[in-house]
Short mmCIF file of C-alpha atoms (C1' of nucleotides) in Angstrom, two decimals:
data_model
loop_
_atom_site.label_atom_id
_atom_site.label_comp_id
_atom_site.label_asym_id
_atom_site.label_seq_id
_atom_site.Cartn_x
_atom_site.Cartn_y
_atom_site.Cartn_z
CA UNK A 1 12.17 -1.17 -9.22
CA UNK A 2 9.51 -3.23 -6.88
CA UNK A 3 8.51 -6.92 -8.16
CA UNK A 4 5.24 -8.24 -6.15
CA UNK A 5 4.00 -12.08 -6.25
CA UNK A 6 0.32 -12.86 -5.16
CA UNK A 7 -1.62 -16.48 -5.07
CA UNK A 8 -4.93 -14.63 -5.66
CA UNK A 9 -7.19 -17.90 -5.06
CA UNK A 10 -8.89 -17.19 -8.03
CA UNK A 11 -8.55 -13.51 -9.94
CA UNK A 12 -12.23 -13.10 -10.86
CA UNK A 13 -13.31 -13.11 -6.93
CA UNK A 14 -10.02 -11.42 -5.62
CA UNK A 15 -9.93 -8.46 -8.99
CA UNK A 16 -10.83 -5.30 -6.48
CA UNK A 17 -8.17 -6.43 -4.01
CA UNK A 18 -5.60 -6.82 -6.74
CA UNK A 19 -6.33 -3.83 -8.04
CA UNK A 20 -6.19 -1.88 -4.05
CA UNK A 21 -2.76 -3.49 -4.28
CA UNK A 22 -1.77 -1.91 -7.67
CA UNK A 23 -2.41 1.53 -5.91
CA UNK A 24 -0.67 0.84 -3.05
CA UNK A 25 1.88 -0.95 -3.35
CA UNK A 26 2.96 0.16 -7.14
CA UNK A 27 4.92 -2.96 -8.20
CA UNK A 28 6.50 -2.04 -11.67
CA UNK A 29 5.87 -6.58 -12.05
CA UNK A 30 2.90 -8.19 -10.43
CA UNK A 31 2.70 -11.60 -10.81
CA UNK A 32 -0.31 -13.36 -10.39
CA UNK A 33 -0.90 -17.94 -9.09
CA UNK A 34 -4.46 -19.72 -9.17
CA UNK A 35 -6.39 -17.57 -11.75
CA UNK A 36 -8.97 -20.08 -11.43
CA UNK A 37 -10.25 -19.12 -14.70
CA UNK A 38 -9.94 -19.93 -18.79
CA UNK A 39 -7.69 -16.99 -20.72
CA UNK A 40 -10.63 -15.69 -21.70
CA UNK A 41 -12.23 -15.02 -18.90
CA UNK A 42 -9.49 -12.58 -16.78
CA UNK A 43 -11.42 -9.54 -15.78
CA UNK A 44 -9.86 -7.15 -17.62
CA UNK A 45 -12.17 -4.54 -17.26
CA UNK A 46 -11.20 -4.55 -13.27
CA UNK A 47 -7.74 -2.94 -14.51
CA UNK A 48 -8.90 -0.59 -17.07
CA UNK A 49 -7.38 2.86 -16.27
CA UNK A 50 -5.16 1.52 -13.14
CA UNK A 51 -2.18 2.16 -16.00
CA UNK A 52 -1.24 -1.39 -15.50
CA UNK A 53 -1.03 -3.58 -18.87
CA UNK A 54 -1.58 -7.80 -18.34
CA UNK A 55 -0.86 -10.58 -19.67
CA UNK A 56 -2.95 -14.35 -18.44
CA UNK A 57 -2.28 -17.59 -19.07
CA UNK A 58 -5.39 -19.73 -18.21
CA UNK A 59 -5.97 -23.32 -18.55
CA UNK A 60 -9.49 -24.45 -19.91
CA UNK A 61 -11.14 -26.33 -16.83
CA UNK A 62 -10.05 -22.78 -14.89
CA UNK A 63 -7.25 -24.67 -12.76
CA UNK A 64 -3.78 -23.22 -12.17
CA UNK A 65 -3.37 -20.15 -14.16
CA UNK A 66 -0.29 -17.52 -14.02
CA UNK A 67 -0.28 -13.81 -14.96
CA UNK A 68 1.64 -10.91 -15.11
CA UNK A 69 0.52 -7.34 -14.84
CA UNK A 70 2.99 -4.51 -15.77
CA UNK A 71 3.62 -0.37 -15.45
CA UNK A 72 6.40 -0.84 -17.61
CA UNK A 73 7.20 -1.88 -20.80
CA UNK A 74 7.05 -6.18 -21.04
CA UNK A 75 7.37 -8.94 -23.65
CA UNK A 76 6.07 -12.31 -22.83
CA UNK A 77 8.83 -14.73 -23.47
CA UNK A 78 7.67 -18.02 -22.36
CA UNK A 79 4.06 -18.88 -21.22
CA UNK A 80 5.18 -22.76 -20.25
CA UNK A 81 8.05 -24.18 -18.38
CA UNK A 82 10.20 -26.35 -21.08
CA UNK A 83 10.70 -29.73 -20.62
CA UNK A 84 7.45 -32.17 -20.65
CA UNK A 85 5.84 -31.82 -23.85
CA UNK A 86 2.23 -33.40 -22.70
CA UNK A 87 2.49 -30.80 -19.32
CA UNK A 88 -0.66 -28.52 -19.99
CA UNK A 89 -0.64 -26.60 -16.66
CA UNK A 90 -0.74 -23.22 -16.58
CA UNK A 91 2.24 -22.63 -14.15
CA UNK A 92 4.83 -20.25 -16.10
CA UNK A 93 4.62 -17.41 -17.40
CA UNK A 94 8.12 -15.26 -17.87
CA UNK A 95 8.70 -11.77 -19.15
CA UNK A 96 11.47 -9.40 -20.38
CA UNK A 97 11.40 -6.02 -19.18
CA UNK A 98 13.82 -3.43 -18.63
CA UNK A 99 17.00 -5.68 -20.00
CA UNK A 100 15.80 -8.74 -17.56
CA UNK A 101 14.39 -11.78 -17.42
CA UNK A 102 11.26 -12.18 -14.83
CA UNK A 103 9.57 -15.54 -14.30
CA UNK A 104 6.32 -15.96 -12.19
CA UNK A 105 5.60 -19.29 -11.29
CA UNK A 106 2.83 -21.45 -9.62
CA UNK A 107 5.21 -24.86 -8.49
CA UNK A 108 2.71 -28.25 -8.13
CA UNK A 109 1.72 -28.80 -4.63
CA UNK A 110 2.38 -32.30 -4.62
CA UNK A 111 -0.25 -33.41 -2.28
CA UNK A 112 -2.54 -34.40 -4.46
CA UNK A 113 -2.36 -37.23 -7.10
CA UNK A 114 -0.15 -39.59 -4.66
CA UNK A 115 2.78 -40.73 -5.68
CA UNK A 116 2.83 -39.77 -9.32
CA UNK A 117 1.50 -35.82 -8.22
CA UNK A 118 4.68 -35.66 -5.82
CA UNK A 119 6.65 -36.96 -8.39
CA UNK A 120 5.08 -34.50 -10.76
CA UNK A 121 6.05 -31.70 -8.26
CA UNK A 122 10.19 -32.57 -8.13
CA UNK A 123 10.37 -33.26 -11.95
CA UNK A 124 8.95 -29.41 -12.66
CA UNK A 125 11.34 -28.47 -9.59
CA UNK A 126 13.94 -30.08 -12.03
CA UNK A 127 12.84 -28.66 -15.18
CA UNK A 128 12.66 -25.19 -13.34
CA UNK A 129 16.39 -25.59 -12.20
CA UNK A 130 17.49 -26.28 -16.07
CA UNK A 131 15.82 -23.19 -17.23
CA UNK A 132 17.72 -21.04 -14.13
CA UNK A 133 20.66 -22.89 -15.22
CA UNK A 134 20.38 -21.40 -18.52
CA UNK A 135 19.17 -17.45 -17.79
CA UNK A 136 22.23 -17.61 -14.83
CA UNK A 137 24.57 -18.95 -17.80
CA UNK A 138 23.36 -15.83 -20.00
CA UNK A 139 24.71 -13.46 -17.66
CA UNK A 140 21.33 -11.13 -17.65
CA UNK A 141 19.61 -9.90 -14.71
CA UNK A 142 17.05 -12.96 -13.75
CA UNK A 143 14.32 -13.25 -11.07
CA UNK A 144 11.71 -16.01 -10.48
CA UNK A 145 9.09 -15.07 -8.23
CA UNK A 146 5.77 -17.11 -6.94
CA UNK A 147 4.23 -19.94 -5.10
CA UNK A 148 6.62 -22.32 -4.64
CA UNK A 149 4.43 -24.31 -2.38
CA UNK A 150 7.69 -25.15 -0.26
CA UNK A 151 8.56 -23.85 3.02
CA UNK A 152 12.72 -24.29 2.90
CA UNK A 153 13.83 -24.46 6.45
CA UNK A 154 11.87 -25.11 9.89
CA UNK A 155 12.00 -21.28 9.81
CA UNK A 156 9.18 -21.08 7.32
CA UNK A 157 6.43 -22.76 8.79
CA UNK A 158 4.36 -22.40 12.31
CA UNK A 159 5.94 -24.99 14.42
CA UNK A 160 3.45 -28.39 14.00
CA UNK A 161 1.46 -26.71 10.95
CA UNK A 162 2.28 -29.57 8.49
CA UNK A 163 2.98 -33.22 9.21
CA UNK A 164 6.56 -34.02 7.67
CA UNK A 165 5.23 -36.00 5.75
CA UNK A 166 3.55 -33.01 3.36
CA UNK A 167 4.53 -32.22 0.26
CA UNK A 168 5.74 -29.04 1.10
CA UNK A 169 8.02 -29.53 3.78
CA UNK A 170 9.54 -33.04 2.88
CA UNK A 171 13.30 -33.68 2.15
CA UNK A 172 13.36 -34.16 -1.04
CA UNK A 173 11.15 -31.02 -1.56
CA UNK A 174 13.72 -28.99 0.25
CA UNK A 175 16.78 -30.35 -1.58
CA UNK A 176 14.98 -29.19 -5.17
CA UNK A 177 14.53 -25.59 -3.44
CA UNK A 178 17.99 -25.76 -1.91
CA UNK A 179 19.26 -26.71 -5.62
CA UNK A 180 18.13 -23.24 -7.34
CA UNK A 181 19.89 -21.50 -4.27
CA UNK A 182 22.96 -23.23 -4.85
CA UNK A 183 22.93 -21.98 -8.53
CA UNK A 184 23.34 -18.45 -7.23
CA UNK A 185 19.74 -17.40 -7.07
CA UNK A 186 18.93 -15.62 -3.69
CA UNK A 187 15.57 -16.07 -1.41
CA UNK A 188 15.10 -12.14 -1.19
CA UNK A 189 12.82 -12.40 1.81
CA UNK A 190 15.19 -14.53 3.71
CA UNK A 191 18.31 -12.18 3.15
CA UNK A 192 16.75 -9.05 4.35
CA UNK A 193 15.24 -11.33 7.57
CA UNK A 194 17.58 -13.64 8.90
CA UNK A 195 16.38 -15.87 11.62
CA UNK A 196 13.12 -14.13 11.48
CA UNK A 197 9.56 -16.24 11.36
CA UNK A 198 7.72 -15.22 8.37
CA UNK A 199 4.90 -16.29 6.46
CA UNK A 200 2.71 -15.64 3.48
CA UNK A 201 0.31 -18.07 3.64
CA UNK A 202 -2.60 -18.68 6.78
CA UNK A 203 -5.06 -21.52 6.24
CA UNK A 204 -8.71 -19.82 6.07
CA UNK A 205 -10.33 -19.99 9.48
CA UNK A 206 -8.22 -18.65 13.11
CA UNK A 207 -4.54 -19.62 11.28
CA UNK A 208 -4.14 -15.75 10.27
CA UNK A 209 -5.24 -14.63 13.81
CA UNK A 210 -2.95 -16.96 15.53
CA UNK A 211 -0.20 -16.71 13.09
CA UNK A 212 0.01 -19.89 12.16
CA UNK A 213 1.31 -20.21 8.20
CA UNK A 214 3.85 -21.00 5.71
CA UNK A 215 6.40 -19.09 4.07
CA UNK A 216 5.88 -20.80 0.33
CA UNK A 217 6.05 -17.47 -1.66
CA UNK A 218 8.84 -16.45 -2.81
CA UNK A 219 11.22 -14.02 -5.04
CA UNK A 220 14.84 -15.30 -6.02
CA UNK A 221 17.26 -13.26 -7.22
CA UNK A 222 20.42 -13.67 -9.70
CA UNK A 223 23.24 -12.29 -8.50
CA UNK A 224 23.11 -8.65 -10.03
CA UNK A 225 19.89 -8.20 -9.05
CA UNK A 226 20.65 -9.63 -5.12
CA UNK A 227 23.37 -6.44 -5.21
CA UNK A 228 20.62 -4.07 -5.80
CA UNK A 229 17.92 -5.65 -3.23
CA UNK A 230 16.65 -3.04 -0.48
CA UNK A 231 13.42 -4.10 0.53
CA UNK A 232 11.64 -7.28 1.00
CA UNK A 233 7.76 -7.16 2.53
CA UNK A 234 5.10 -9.38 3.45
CA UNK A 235 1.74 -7.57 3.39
CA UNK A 236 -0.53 -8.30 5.85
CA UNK A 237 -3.00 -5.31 5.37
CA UNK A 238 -4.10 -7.50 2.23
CA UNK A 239 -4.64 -11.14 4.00
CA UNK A 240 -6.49 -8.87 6.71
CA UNK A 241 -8.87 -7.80 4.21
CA UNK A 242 -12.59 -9.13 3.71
CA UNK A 243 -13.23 -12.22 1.32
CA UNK A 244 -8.76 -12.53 1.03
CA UNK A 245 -6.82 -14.70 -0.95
CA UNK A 246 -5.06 -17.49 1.32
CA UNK A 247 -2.12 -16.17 0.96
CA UNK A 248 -0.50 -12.66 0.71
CA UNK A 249 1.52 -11.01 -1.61
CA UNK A 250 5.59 -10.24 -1.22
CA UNK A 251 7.00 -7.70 -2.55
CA UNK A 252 10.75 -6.61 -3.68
CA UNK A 253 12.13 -3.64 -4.15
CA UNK A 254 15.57 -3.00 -5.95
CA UNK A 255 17.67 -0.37 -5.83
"C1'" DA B 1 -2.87 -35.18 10.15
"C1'" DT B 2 -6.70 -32.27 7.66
"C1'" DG B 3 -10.92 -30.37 5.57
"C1'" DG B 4 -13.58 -27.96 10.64
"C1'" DC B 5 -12.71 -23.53 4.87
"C1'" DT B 6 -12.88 -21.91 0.10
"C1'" DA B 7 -13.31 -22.17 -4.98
"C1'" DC B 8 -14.79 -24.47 -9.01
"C1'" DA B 9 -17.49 -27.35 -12.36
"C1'" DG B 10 -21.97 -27.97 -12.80
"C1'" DC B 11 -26.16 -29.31 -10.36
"C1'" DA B 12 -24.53 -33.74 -6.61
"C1'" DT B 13 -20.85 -34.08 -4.93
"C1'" DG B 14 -15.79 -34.63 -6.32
"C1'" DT B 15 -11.29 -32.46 -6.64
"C1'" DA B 16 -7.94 -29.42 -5.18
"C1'" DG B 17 -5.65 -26.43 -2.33
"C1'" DA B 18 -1.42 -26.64 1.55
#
DNA sequence: ATGGCTACAGCATGTAGA
């Protein structure tokens, strides 16, 4: 089974590229961050015949927005994260497939908004830890993949890309990240490549060129499905590409 | 430390991204 996360920087520019990664890569689960579009508006006709199904969740103002798009049988189980009644971001969308639980999120940045957007950005960090909490507890298969706009260690980002002051580098922001790991969940990319300086985001302009990014996307695992992980990439063919996304998409593959 | 990019709403520039 293969499980692929993009931040497409907006779906309606980026459709031909998601669909050239449909063909190659062949994730069984892509899920999508940053629509950039209404619910209405996903171009659906860019994945007619690719034999992958979708699902969007759009936001009017075309902000946020989360999606899934599936080879295999899905049912959309949740397309919010519980916990804040008034929150009307489209950041959550989770599925059940194949006797699991898959979650694709977009996390806040936290950089905007000052003090309240930061705070924003550790309560949904909070509200995403209850809902692990609860899947773990279930005792099915459970995976959370996405932009968590948070590099965990010094590992994850080019050495002097972000003040440490920024939102996604900052103690507190680490701690929340460091809290779903200690629930059980595993940072797939990160236990395949120890030690090892990876990215998925580059800045637009000479960042991708000189390497200089952040690791912020990520897949987590429950336990069962850590057993089975065999392969965790980054792919840089698609950031290389003309007109690209920001950041690049990571894929999972499970045995 | 960001906007030198990029995308979007909407039509001038403000907001957001990270």
């Amino acid at each position: 089974m293969r499980l692929s996360t993009l931040n497409v920087n907006s779906v309606r520019k980026r459709a031909p590229h998601v669909r050239q990664f449909l063909e190659s890569a062949k994730p069984d689960l892509l899920f999508l961050q940053e629509l950039k579009c209404k619910t209405e508006e996903f171009p659906a006709e860019a994945f007619a015949g690719s034999g992958y199904e979708f699902h969007a969740v759009g936001q009017p103002g075309g902000r946020n927005g989360v999606a899934v798009l599936a080879r295999i049988p899905f049912k959309v189980v949740a397309e919010g994260l519980p916990g804040e009644e008034e929150d009307t971001h489209a950041r959550y969308i989770e599925v059940e497939a194949t006797g699991g639980r898959f979650a694709g999120i977009y996390l806040p940045n936290g950089n905007s908004g000052g003090a309240e957007g930061y705070a924003y950005k550790l309560r949904w960090m909070e509200r995403l830890r209850a809902i692990a909490t609860d899947r773990l507890d279930d005792g099915i298969p459970f995976a959370v993949l996405g932009d968590f706009n948070v590099c965990p260690t010094e590992l994850d980002l080019a050495p002097g890309a972000l003040p440490p002051t920024d939102a996604l580098v900052r103690p507190e922001s680490r701690s929340a990240f460091r809290a779903l790991t200690h629930l059980g969940l595993t940072d797939a990319v990160r236990a395949l490549h120890p030690g090892e300086r990876l990215y998925t985001y580059w800045d637009y302009g000479p960042a991708f060129e000189t390497n200089r990014g952040l690791r912020i996307d990520h897949a987590l695992l429950s336990p069962e499905l850590a057993e089975r992980l065999e392969r965790a990439e980054i792919d840089y063919a698609l950031r290389a590409q003309e007109q690209p996304s920001d950041h690049t998409a990571v894929t999972i593959t499970l045995r």
